[in-house]
Coordinates of C-alpha atoms in Angstrom, one line a residue:
M1 CA 83.6 122.5 -25.8
K2 CA 82.8 123.8 -29.0
R3 CA 84.7 126.5 -30.6
T4 CA 83.2 130.0 -31.6
H5 CA 85.5 131.0 -34.0
H6 CA 88.5 129.5 -36.2
C7 CA 92.0 130.6 -35.3
S8 CA 92.3 133.3 -38.4
E9 CA 88.9 134.7 -37.4
L10 CA 89.2 137.1 -34.7
R11 CA 89.4 141.0 -35.4
L12 CA 89.2 144.2 -33.4
E13 CA 85.4 144.4 -34.1
H14 CA 85.4 141.3 -31.6
V15 CA 87.1 142.7 -28.6
G16 CA 85.1 142.2 -25.6
Q17 CA 83.6 139.2 -27.0
K18 CA 83.8 135.6 -25.2
V19 CA 85.0 133.0 -27.5
A20 CA 86.1 129.6 -27.6
L21 CA 88.9 128.4 -29.7
A22 CA 90.7 124.8 -30.2
G23 CA 94.0 123.7 -32.3
W24 CA 97.6 122.9 -31.6
V25 CA 100.3 124.6 -29.5
Q26 CA 102.3 126.4 -32.3
V27 CA 104.9 128.2 -29.9
Y28 CA 105.2 128.7 -26.1
R29 CA 106.3 132.0 -24.4
D30 CA 106.6 132.4 -20.7
H31 CA 107.5 136.1 -20.0
G32 CA 107.4 136.2 -16.0
G33 CA 105.0 134.3 -15.0
I34 CA 102.5 135.4 -17.9
V35 CA 102.2 132.8 -20.9
F36 CA 101.8 133.4 -24.5
I37 CA 100.4 130.8 -26.6
D38 CA 100.5 130.8 -30.2
L39 CA 97.6 128.8 -31.1
R40 CA 97.2 127.1 -34.6
D41 CA 94.4 125.5 -36.2
R42 CA 94.1 124.8 -40.2
E43 CA 92.9 128.3 -40.7
G44 CA 95.4 130.4 -39.1
I45 CA 96.9 131.6 -35.8
T46 CA 95.9 133.2 -32.8
Q47 CA 97.7 134.7 -29.7
V48 CA 96.0 133.3 -26.2
V49 CA 97.3 134.8 -23.0
F50 CA 97.5 132.9 -19.8
D51 CA 97.7 135.6 -16.9
P52 CA 97.6 134.3 -13.4
Q53 CA 96.3 137.7 -12.0
H54 CA 93.2 136.7 -14.7
N55 CA 93.0 132.9 -13.8
A56 CA 95.4 131.5 -11.6
A57 CA 94.5 127.8 -12.4
S58 CA 94.4 128.1 -16.1
A59 CA 98.1 129.8 -16.0
E60 CA 99.4 127.2 -13.5
L61 CA 98.3 124.6 -16.1
A62 CA 99.3 126.5 -19.3
H63 CA 103.1 126.0 -18.1
T64 CA 103.0 122.1 -18.6
L65 CA 102.0 122.8 -22.4
R66 CA 104.6 122.2 -25.2
A67 CA 104.9 122.4 -28.8
E68 CA 101.9 120.3 -30.7
Y69 CA 99.7 120.0 -27.6
V70 CA 96.2 119.8 -28.5
I71 CA 94.1 122.6 -26.4
A72 CA 90.9 124.3 -26.2
V73 CA 90.6 127.4 -24.4
E74 CA 88.0 130.2 -23.5
G75 CA 88.4 133.6 -22.9
V76 CA 87.6 136.9 -23.9
V77 CA 89.0 139.0 -27.1
R78 CA 91.2 142.2 -26.0
Q79 CA 93.0 144.4 -27.8
R80 CA 96.9 144.0 -27.8
P81 CA 98.8 146.7 -26.1
A82 CA 100.5 149.2 -28.3
G83 CA 103.8 148.2 -29.5
T84 CA 102.9 144.5 -29.7
E85 CA 100.6 144.0 -32.5
N86 CA 101.9 141.7 -35.3
P87 CA 101.2 142.9 -38.8
K88 CA 102.4 139.4 -40.6
L89 CA 99.1 137.9 -38.8
P90 CA 95.7 138.6 -39.9
T91 CA 94.8 138.3 -35.9
G92 CA 97.8 140.3 -35.1
A93 CA 95.7 143.2 -33.4
I94 CA 94.6 141.0 -31.1
E95 CA 94.8 138.6 -28.1
V96 CA 92.3 136.3 -26.3
L97 CA 92.9 136.4 -22.6
V98 CA 92.0 132.8 -21.4
H99 CA 90.1 131.9 -18.0
K100 CA 89.4 128.1 -19.2
L101 CA 92.1 125.7 -20.6
D102 CA 91.4 122.2 -21.5
I103 CA 94.4 119.9 -22.7
L104 CA 92.7 117.6 -25.1
N105 CA 95.9 115.7 -25.9
P106 CA 99.6 115.8 -25.3
S107 CA 102.2 115.3 -27.5
D108 CA 105.5 114.2 -27.7
T109 CA 108.5 116.1 -29.1
P110 CA 108.1 116.1 -33.0
P111 CA 111.0 114.7 -34.9
F112 CA 111.5 117.8 -36.5
Q113 CA 110.7 121.6 -36.1
L114 CA 107.3 122.2 -37.9
D115 CA 108.2 126.0 -38.8
E116 CA 111.5 124.6 -40.8
L117 CA 111.7 122.3 -43.7
A118 CA 112.9 119.0 -42.6
N119 CA 114.3 116.5 -44.7
E120 CA 112.0 115.3 -47.2
D121 CA 112.3 111.3 -46.1
L122 CA 111.6 112.4 -42.3
R123 CA 108.8 114.6 -43.3
L124 CA 107.2 111.9 -45.6
Q125 CA 108.0 109.5 -42.6
Y126 CA 105.8 111.6 -40.3
R127 CA 103.6 112.9 -42.8
Y128 CA 100.5 113.7 -40.5
L129 CA 103.0 116.2 -39.0
D130 CA 104.2 117.4 -41.9
L131 CA 101.2 118.3 -43.3
R132 CA 100.0 120.8 -40.3
R133 CA 103.0 123.2 -41.7
P134 CA 101.1 126.3 -42.9
A135 CA 102.5 125.8 -46.5
M136 CA 101.5 121.8 -47.0
A137 CA 97.8 123.0 -45.8
K138 CA 97.9 125.9 -47.9
N139 CA 98.8 123.3 -50.7
L140 CA 96.0 120.8 -49.5
R141 CA 93.6 123.7 -49.9
L142 CA 94.8 125.1 -53.3
R143 CA 94.2 121.4 -54.9
H144 CA 90.7 121.7 -53.4
L145 CA 89.9 124.7 -55.1
A146 CA 91.3 123.6 -58.1
A147 CA 89.0 120.2 -57.7
K148 CA 86.4 122.3 -57.1
A149 CA 87.0 124.5 -60.1
V150 CA 87.3 121.3 -62.5
R151 CA 84.2 120.1 -61.2
D152 CA 81.9 123.2 -61.3
Y153 CA 83.3 124.2 -64.8
F154 CA 82.4 120.7 -66.4
D155 CA 78.9 120.9 -64.2
D156 CA 78.4 124.3 -66.2
H157 CA 79.1 122.5 -69.6
G158 CA 76.6 119.7 -69.2
F159 CA 79.1 117.0 -68.2
L160 CA 78.4 113.7 -66.3
E161 CA 81.0 112.8 -63.8
I162 CA 81.2 109.3 -64.0
E163 CA 83.5 106.5 -61.9
T164 CA 85.2 103.7 -64.2
P165 CA 86.7 100.6 -63.0
I166 CA 89.5 100.3 -60.8
L167 CA 90.3 97.0 -61.9
F168 CA 90.8 96.7 -65.6
K169 CA 92.8 94.4 -67.9
S170 CA 96.4 94.3 -69.1
T171 CA 97.5 96.1 -72.3
P172 CA 101.0 95.7 -72.4
E173 CA 101.7 97.7 -75.3
G174 CA 102.0 100.7 -72.8
A175 CA 103.8 101.6 -69.8
R176 CA 104.6 98.8 -67.2
E177 CA 101.5 97.8 -65.1
Y178 CA 100.5 96.8 -61.6
L179 CA 99.2 93.5 -62.1
V180 CA 96.6 92.3 -59.3
P181 CA 95.8 88.5 -59.2
S182 CA 92.6 87.1 -58.9
R183 CA 91.6 84.7 -56.3
V184 CA 88.7 83.4 -57.6
N185 CA 90.1 82.9 -61.4
P186 CA 93.4 81.4 -60.7
G187 CA 96.2 82.1 -62.8
K188 CA 94.5 85.4 -64.0
F189 CA 95.2 88.9 -63.5
Y190 CA 93.8 92.2 -63.4
A191 CA 95.5 95.3 -64.1
L192 CA 95.3 98.7 -62.3
P193 CA 94.5 101.5 -65.1
Q194 CA 97.2 103.6 -66.5
S195 CA 94.2 105.7 -67.9
P196 CA 90.5 105.2 -68.3
Q197 CA 90.9 105.3 -72.2
Q198 CA 89.0 102.5 -73.2
F199 CA 86.0 102.7 -70.8
K200 CA 85.2 106.5 -71.7
Q201 CA 85.6 105.6 -75.4
M202 CA 82.7 103.0 -74.3
L203 CA 80.8 105.9 -72.3
M204 CA 80.6 107.7 -76.0
V205 CA 79.4 104.6 -77.6
A206 CA 76.5 104.1 -74.7
G207 CA 75.5 107.8 -75.9
V208 CA 76.5 109.7 -72.4
E209 CA 78.3 112.5 -75.2
R210 CA 80.0 114.6 -72.1
Y211 CA 81.7 112.8 -69.3
F212 CA 84.6 113.8 -66.8
Q213 CA 86.3 112.5 -63.9
L214 CA 89.3 113.0 -61.7
A215 CA 90.6 109.8 -62.2
K216 CA 92.9 107.6 -60.0
C217 CA 95.6 106.1 -62.7
F218 CA 98.8 103.8 -62.1
R219 CA 102.0 103.2 -63.7
D220 CA 104.7 101.1 -62.7
E221 CA 107.6 103.3 -63.7
D222 CA 110.6 104.6 -62.7
L223 CA 109.9 107.8 -60.9
R224 CA 110.6 111.8 -61.2
A225 CA 109.9 114.7 -59.2
D226 CA 106.5 114.9 -61.4
R227 CA 105.7 111.3 -61.3
Q228 CA 104.2 109.0 -59.1
P229 CA 102.8 105.5 -59.2
E230 CA 99.7 106.3 -58.6
F231 CA 98.5 109.8 -59.9
T232 CA 95.1 111.7 -60.7
Q233 CA 94.3 113.0 -63.9
I234 CA 91.2 115.2 -65.6
D235 CA 89.7 112.9 -67.7
V236 CA 87.5 114.1 -70.3
E237 CA 85.4 112.3 -73.2
M238 CA 82.9 114.2 -75.9
S239 CA 81.1 113.1 -78.8
F240 CA 80.3 114.9 -82.0
I241 CA 83.2 117.4 -81.7
T242 CA 86.2 118.7 -83.8
R243 CA 89.6 119.5 -82.2
E244 CA 88.4 123.5 -82.5
D245 CA 85.6 122.3 -79.7
M246 CA 88.3 120.8 -77.6
Y247 CA 90.4 123.7 -77.7
A248 CA 88.3 126.0 -76.5
L249 CA 86.6 123.9 -73.6
I250 CA 90.2 123.2 -72.4
E251 CA 91.2 126.9 -72.4
G252 CA 88.0 127.8 -70.3
L253 CA 88.7 125.1 -68.2
L254 CA 92.6 126.4 -67.3
A255 CA 90.9 130.1 -67.4
R256 CA 88.5 128.8 -64.4
V257 CA 91.0 127.1 -62.5
W258 CA 93.7 130.3 -62.4
Q259 CA 91.0 132.5 -61.9
T260 CA 89.7 130.5 -58.7
T261 CA 92.9 129.1 -57.1
R262 CA 95.2 132.3 -58.0
G263 CA 93.1 135.4 -58.8
E264 CA 94.6 135.7 -62.5
T265 CA 92.9 136.2 -65.6
I266 CA 94.8 134.4 -68.6
P267 CA 94.5 135.3 -72.0
T268 CA 92.7 133.1 -74.7
P269 CA 92.6 131.5 -77.2
F270 CA 96.1 129.8 -76.7
P271 CA 98.6 129.6 -79.5
R272 CA 99.1 127.2 -81.9
M273 CA 102.4 124.9 -83.1
A274 CA 102.6 122.0 -85.0
Y275 CA 104.9 119.1 -83.5
W276 CA 107.3 119.4 -86.5
E277 CA 108.0 123.4 -85.8
A278 CA 108.3 122.9 -82.3
M279 CA 111.1 120.3 -82.5
E280 CA 112.7 122.4 -85.5
R281 CA 112.5 125.6 -83.2
F282 CA 113.0 124.3 -79.8
G283 CA 114.1 120.8 -79.9
V284 CA 111.3 119.2 -77.7
D285 CA 107.6 118.6 -78.4
K286 CA 106.9 120.7 -75.0
P287 CA 108.7 123.9 -75.4
D288 CA 109.3 126.4 -72.9
T289 CA 108.4 129.8 -75.1
R290 CA 108.9 132.3 -72.5
F291 CA 112.6 133.0 -74.2
G292 CA 114.3 132.5 -77.3
M293 CA 117.8 130.8 -77.8
E294 CA 115.9 128.5 -80.7
L295 CA 117.7 126.1 -82.6
V296 CA 119.0 127.5 -86.0
D297 CA 119.6 125.0 -88.9
L298 CA 122.4 125.3 -91.1
T299 CA 122.6 122.2 -93.0
K300 CA 122.2 123.9 -96.3
D301 CA 125.4 126.4 -95.3
F302 CA 127.5 123.4 -94.1
A303 CA 127.1 120.7 -96.9
G304 CA 130.1 121.3 -98.7
S305 CA 132.0 122.1 -95.7
Q306 CA 135.9 121.2 -95.0
F307 CA 135.0 120.3 -91.6
K308 CA 134.3 116.7 -91.8
V309 CA 131.9 116.2 -89.0
F310 CA 129.5 118.5 -90.5
R311 CA 129.9 117.2 -93.8
G312 CA 129.6 113.5 -92.9
A313 CA 126.6 114.1 -90.7
I314 CA 124.8 116.0 -93.9
E315 CA 126.0 112.8 -96.4
A316 CA 124.9 110.5 -94.0
G317 CA 121.0 112.4 -94.2
G318 CA 121.5 114.3 -90.9
V319 CA 121.6 117.9 -90.0
V320 CA 123.8 120.5 -88.4
K321 CA 121.9 123.2 -86.1
A322 CA 123.2 125.3 -83.4
I323 CA 122.1 127.5 -80.8
N324 CA 123.4 130.7 -79.3
A325 CA 123.8 131.0 -75.7
K326 CA 124.2 134.6 -75.3
G327 CA 127.0 136.0 -72.4
L328 CA 128.3 132.2 -71.8
A329 CA 131.4 132.6 -73.4
R330 CA 132.8 132.9 -69.6
A331 CA 131.7 129.3 -69.2
T332 CA 134.8 127.3 -67.4
Q333 CA 136.4 124.8 -69.2
G334 CA 134.8 122.4 -66.3
Q335 CA 131.7 123.3 -67.6
I336 CA 132.2 122.9 -71.3
E337 CA 133.1 119.0 -70.1
T338 CA 130.1 118.7 -68.2
L339 CA 127.9 120.2 -71.2
T340 CA 129.8 117.6 -73.5
E341 CA 129.3 114.6 -71.3
T342 CA 125.5 115.8 -70.9
A343 CA 125.1 115.7 -74.7
K344 CA 127.1 112.2 -74.9
S345 CA 124.6 111.2 -72.6
F346 CA 121.5 111.7 -75.0
G347 CA 123.0 110.3 -78.0
A348 CA 125.8 112.4 -79.5
K349 CA 129.1 112.0 -80.4
G350 CA 130.1 115.0 -78.8
L351 CA 129.5 119.0 -78.5
A352 CA 131.4 121.1 -80.8
Y353 CA 131.5 124.9 -79.9
I354 CA 132.5 128.3 -80.4
K355 CA 133.6 130.9 -78.0
V356 CA 133.5 134.8 -79.0
E357 CA 136.2 136.3 -76.7
G358 CA 138.1 139.4 -77.4
G359 CA 136.7 139.7 -80.3
E360 CA 137.8 136.1 -81.6
W361 CA 136.1 133.2 -82.3
K362 CA 137.9 130.4 -80.0
S363 CA 137.6 126.9 -81.1
P364 CA 139.4 124.4 -82.7
I365 CA 136.9 123.7 -85.4
V366 CA 136.9 127.5 -86.7
K367 CA 139.9 127.2 -88.9
F368 CA 137.9 124.5 -91.0
F369 CA 135.0 126.9 -91.9
S370 CA 135.3 128.8 -95.1
D371 CA 134.1 133.0 -95.2
A372 CA 130.6 132.2 -96.4
E373 CA 130.4 129.5 -93.5
K374 CA 131.8 132.3 -91.0
Q375 CA 129.4 134.7 -92.5
A376 CA 126.4 132.7 -92.2
L377 CA 126.8 131.6 -88.6
A378 CA 127.6 135.2 -87.9
E379 CA 124.1 136.7 -89.5
K380 CA 121.9 133.6 -88.6
L381 CA 123.1 133.4 -85.2
R382 CA 123.5 136.9 -84.4
I383 CA 126.6 136.2 -82.9
E384 CA 128.4 139.3 -80.7
E385 CA 131.1 139.6 -78.1
G386 CA 130.7 137.1 -75.3
D387 CA 128.3 134.3 -76.7
L388 CA 128.6 130.6 -76.5
I389 CA 128.0 128.7 -80.0
L390 CA 126.9 125.2 -79.2
F391 CA 126.1 122.8 -82.5
G392 CA 124.7 119.4 -83.4
A393 CA 125.7 117.2 -86.0
D394 CA 124.0 114.1 -86.3
R395 CA 120.5 112.4 -87.1
R396 CA 117.8 114.6 -87.1
D397 CA 116.3 113.4 -83.9
I398 CA 119.3 113.0 -81.8
V399 CA 120.1 117.0 -82.7
W400 CA 116.5 117.6 -81.9
E401 CA 117.5 115.9 -78.4
V402 CA 120.9 117.1 -77.9
L403 CA 119.9 120.7 -78.4
G404 CA 116.9 121.0 -76.9
R405 CA 118.2 119.8 -73.8
M406 CA 121.3 122.4 -73.9
R407 CA 118.7 125.1 -74.4
L408 CA 117.2 124.4 -71.3
I409 CA 120.6 123.5 -69.5
V410 CA 122.0 126.9 -70.5
A411 CA 119.0 128.7 -70.0
D412 CA 119.6 127.9 -66.0
M413 CA 123.0 128.6 -66.3
I414 CA 122.7 132.2 -67.3
N415 CA 119.9 132.6 -65.3
L416 CA 117.5 133.5 -68.3
P417 CA 114.5 135.1 -66.9
R418 CA 111.4 133.4 -67.4
K419 CA 108.6 134.8 -66.4
G420 CA 104.8 134.4 -67.1
W421 CA 102.2 131.9 -68.1
N422 CA 103.1 130.6 -71.7
F423 CA 100.2 128.4 -72.3
L424 CA 100.8 126.6 -76.1
W425 CA 98.4 123.9 -77.8
V426 CA 101.4 121.5 -80.0
V427 CA 99.2 119.8 -82.6
D428 CA 99.6 117.3 -85.7
F429 CA 101.9 114.8 -84.2
P430 CA 102.8 111.9 -86.5
L431 CA 100.3 109.3 -85.4
I432 CA 102.6 106.7 -86.3
T433 CA 106.8 106.3 -85.3
Y434 CA 109.3 103.8 -86.2
D435 CA 110.8 102.1 -83.8
R436 CA 114.8 101.3 -85.1
E437 CA 115.1 98.9 -82.1
A438 CA 111.9 97.1 -82.7
R439 CA 111.7 97.4 -86.4
R440 CA 108.4 98.1 -86.1
H441 CA 106.1 100.9 -86.6
L442 CA 104.4 102.1 -83.1
S443 CA 101.6 104.3 -82.0
T444 CA 103.3 107.9 -81.4
H445 CA 100.4 108.1 -78.5
H446 CA 98.4 105.5 -78.3
P447 CA 96.3 103.3 -81.1
F448 CA 92.9 104.8 -80.8
T449 CA 94.0 108.2 -82.0
A450 CA 92.4 109.4 -85.4
P451 CA 94.6 110.3 -88.5
V452 CA 94.2 113.5 -90.2
A453 CA 91.4 112.6 -93.0
E454 CA 93.5 113.2 -95.8
D455 CA 96.5 111.5 -94.7
I456 CA 94.4 108.3 -94.0
P457 CA 95.8 106.7 -97.7
L458 CA 99.2 107.1 -96.5
L459 CA 98.6 104.4 -93.9
D460 CA 99.4 101.9 -97.0
T461 CA 102.4 103.3 -98.0
D462 CA 104.4 105.7 -95.7
P463 CA 102.7 105.4 -91.8
T464 CA 105.0 108.0 -90.5
K465 CA 104.1 110.6 -92.9
V466 CA 100.5 110.1 -91.4
R467 CA 99.3 113.3 -89.2
G468 CA 97.3 112.6 -86.2
Q469 CA 94.5 114.3 -84.6
H470 CA 96.3 114.6 -81.6
Y471 CA 97.0 117.6 -79.2
D472 CA 99.2 118.6 -76.4
I473 CA 98.4 121.6 -74.2
V474 CA 101.7 122.8 -73.0
L475 CA 102.8 125.6 -70.3
N476 CA 106.1 127.2 -69.7
G477 CA 108.0 124.0 -71.0
V478 CA 105.8 121.4 -69.2
E479 CA 103.5 118.9 -70.8
L480 CA 99.9 119.4 -68.9
G481 CA 98.0 116.9 -70.7
G482 CA 97.3 115.2 -74.1
G483 CA 94.4 114.2 -76.2
S484 CA 93.0 113.3 -79.5
I485 CA 90.0 113.2 -81.6
R486 CA 89.6 109.1 -82.1
I487 CA 89.0 106.5 -84.1
H488 CA 85.1 105.6 -84.3
Q489 CA 84.9 103.5 -87.5
P490 CA 85.6 99.4 -86.5
A491 CA 87.4 98.9 -89.9
L492 CA 90.3 101.7 -89.7
Q493 CA 90.5 100.8 -86.1
K494 CA 91.4 97.3 -87.0
K495 CA 93.5 98.2 -89.6
V496 CA 95.5 100.3 -87.5
F497 CA 96.0 97.6 -84.7
E498 CA 96.6 94.8 -87.7
Q499 CA 98.1 96.3 -90.6
V500 CA 99.8 99.0 -89.4
L501 CA 100.8 98.6 -85.7
Q502 CA 100.8 94.9 -86.6
I503 CA 99.4 93.5 -83.5
P504 CA 98.3 89.6 -84.5
P505 CA 94.5 89.1 -85.0
A506 CA 94.2 87.1 -82.0
I507 CA 95.9 89.4 -79.8
A508 CA 94.2 92.5 -80.9
Q509 CA 91.0 90.5 -80.3
S510 CA 91.5 89.6 -77.0
R511 CA 92.7 92.9 -75.8
F512 CA 90.2 95.2 -77.8
G513 CA 87.9 92.9 -79.5
Y514 CA 84.9 94.6 -77.4
M515 CA 85.8 97.8 -78.7
L516 CA 85.9 96.6 -82.2
Q517 CA 82.1 95.2 -81.8
A518 CA 80.9 98.0 -79.8
F519 CA 82.2 100.3 -82.7
R520 CA 79.5 97.9 -84.9
Y521 CA 76.8 99.7 -83.1
G522 CA 77.0 103.2 -84.0
A523 CA 79.9 104.8 -82.3
P524 CA 79.5 108.4 -82.7
P525 CA 82.8 111.0 -83.6
H526 CA 84.3 111.7 -80.4
G527 CA 87.6 113.1 -78.4
G528 CA 89.0 113.7 -75.4
I529 CA 92.0 114.6 -73.4
A530 CA 93.7 114.0 -70.3
L531 CA 95.2 116.5 -67.9
G532 CA 97.9 115.6 -65.0
F533 CA 95.8 116.9 -62.0
D534 CA 99.0 116.5 -59.7
R535 CA 101.4 118.2 -61.9
L536 CA 98.5 121.0 -62.3
C537 CA 98.3 121.8 -58.8
A538 CA 102.4 121.8 -58.4
I539 CA 102.4 124.5 -60.8
L540 CA 99.4 126.7 -59.2
A541 CA 101.5 126.3 -55.9
G542 CA 104.4 127.1 -57.9
T543 CA 106.7 123.7 -56.8
N544 CA 108.5 121.5 -59.2
N545 CA 107.8 118.6 -56.9
I546 CA 104.3 117.1 -57.0
R547 CA 105.0 115.3 -53.8
E548 CA 104.1 118.8 -52.3
V549 CA 100.8 119.1 -53.7
I550 CA 100.0 115.2 -52.6
A551 CA 98.7 114.1 -48.9
F552 CA 100.5 111.0 -49.0
P553 CA 102.9 110.5 -51.6
K554 CA 105.5 107.7 -52.5
T555 CA 109.2 108.3 -52.9
A556 CA 111.4 108.0 -55.7
K557 CA 111.7 104.4 -54.9
A558 CA 107.4 104.2 -54.5
V559 CA 107.7 103.8 -50.9
D560 CA 105.3 105.2 -48.4
L561 CA 107.4 105.6 -45.7
M562 CA 104.5 106.3 -43.3
T563 CA 102.6 103.1 -43.6
D564 CA 106.1 100.7 -44.7
S565 CA 104.2 99.8 -47.7
P566 CA 104.7 97.9 -49.9
G567 CA 105.2 95.1 -47.4
E568 CA 105.2 91.2 -47.3
A569 CA 102.3 89.0 -48.1
D570 CA 101.3 86.6 -45.6
P571 CA 101.8 82.8 -46.6
R572 CA 97.9 81.9 -46.8
Q573 CA 97.3 85.0 -49.1
L574 CA 100.1 83.8 -51.6
R575 CA 98.7 80.3 -51.6
E576 CA 94.9 81.5 -52.1
L577 CA 96.4 83.2 -55.3
H578 CA 98.7 80.7 -56.3
I579 CA 101.4 82.8 -56.5
K580 CA 105.2 81.9 -55.6
V581 CA 107.5 84.6 -54.6
D582 CA 111.2 83.7 -56.4
L583 CA 113.5 86.5 -55.6
E584 CA 116.5 84.9 -57.0
S585 CA 115.5 84.6 -60.8

């Protein structure tokens, strides 16, 4: 039977027409021998009616139907009787009186109700059923629309979509990789790419000039709600550009995606903020700028304080900062203790605070403050009745981390309104970071980022003061993606590898030798960016869980519950790969 319409298509203008529909039984209702079925396909729902007075055979067969049976029907569209319309459905003004029913396939009783939100593990185990739910079908459609908008936009701007290899080589400097043994090269391994970074730079050397792809990438890391071991990113690289060109390109892309998927216009250009300013004001390099509660620096005010904790932190080269959680003086002692333990988990030694209640500043630390220090606090933090002041006094990076986290936590505690789409470019990141544990310099992002031209001499004297031509695009406190202008001069790239990052020449040659060689054959200035497509789709769909916008995701333990993977390898396969499994070491 060929369908004539889908299940969200019929309207009053179709009354009297003969139609053929197919789909799944969503709801079965028996009203005194007359059977009503909500028939569902991927587009929506149509009510179909089996009346024994109209067609006894079909009505009798309809009594055997159950939820999720797959059926096809033929019948005539008629207007629903007055008072029985369903305004919640696009098809709610009509129904189909059936004269022919085919049961295409029966169904076992589903392990959960498709119109209810079941346990996520159960949903993932029976993902093929979960995807029948309208909410999930809507998410898949949204993802399709977003992908199409991306492809259309880049095609309109002269980009070529080019696929890069999935089997790559290991580059252990980054996150943990998935290794793939090579049977034909015993003892050697491929690595699944964390990014097409090096290939897309080679495409610029090849003269492609404008490249993009929706790239599959892989990272063997601990998972969170917004992470998966395999993920999709919008990968972009362009030649002969500056950072300004990239800002304009990506702003246009996001405007197109928002218009296509949500029908909303987002204003451009996006504001920009230097990395240092973001950290000083918000404690994070991906600030949610929909609300204030900014970090206030009090270091100068407490430089000579009688409060030893503050003075000691400053004398050790640290800082004193605070945030004002407006209206949170009502926090219980238990909540304060929870905040304190959270602060300790991020490196703080404790969490000093002041509650402003009944016209008093309630805290054991207030007695150590001078009148000038109290006045500075009152003015800079705009302290009022009902406020809760939270302090950080330590190394600058620890204070950033602690108060940046506290800011988000207390915003949730007081239900601070956060509405709208606040896009932001964060720029001027440090090119190099010093790792205290490893006692060496590391790339803040990756070793291919170009330094700001006027900072290049600092590579020889103080690499941590060199700004990189890196940029992150942030939305409502979420990093959508990041990129940079790349190093395209072989001598400078070699210097960063060997002199700054201290990668031994032999290792640099084995990992990146082909890049250095390629750059000697006329590499153009180029730059790029990668945006997390799964995370982007989750934001568009209004969910914090990217598993909701991926057809077949893994759990937090990197397991596919539907296929029960990963699984054990056959002994013959392991022998061919020269691999021995040792679970005890």
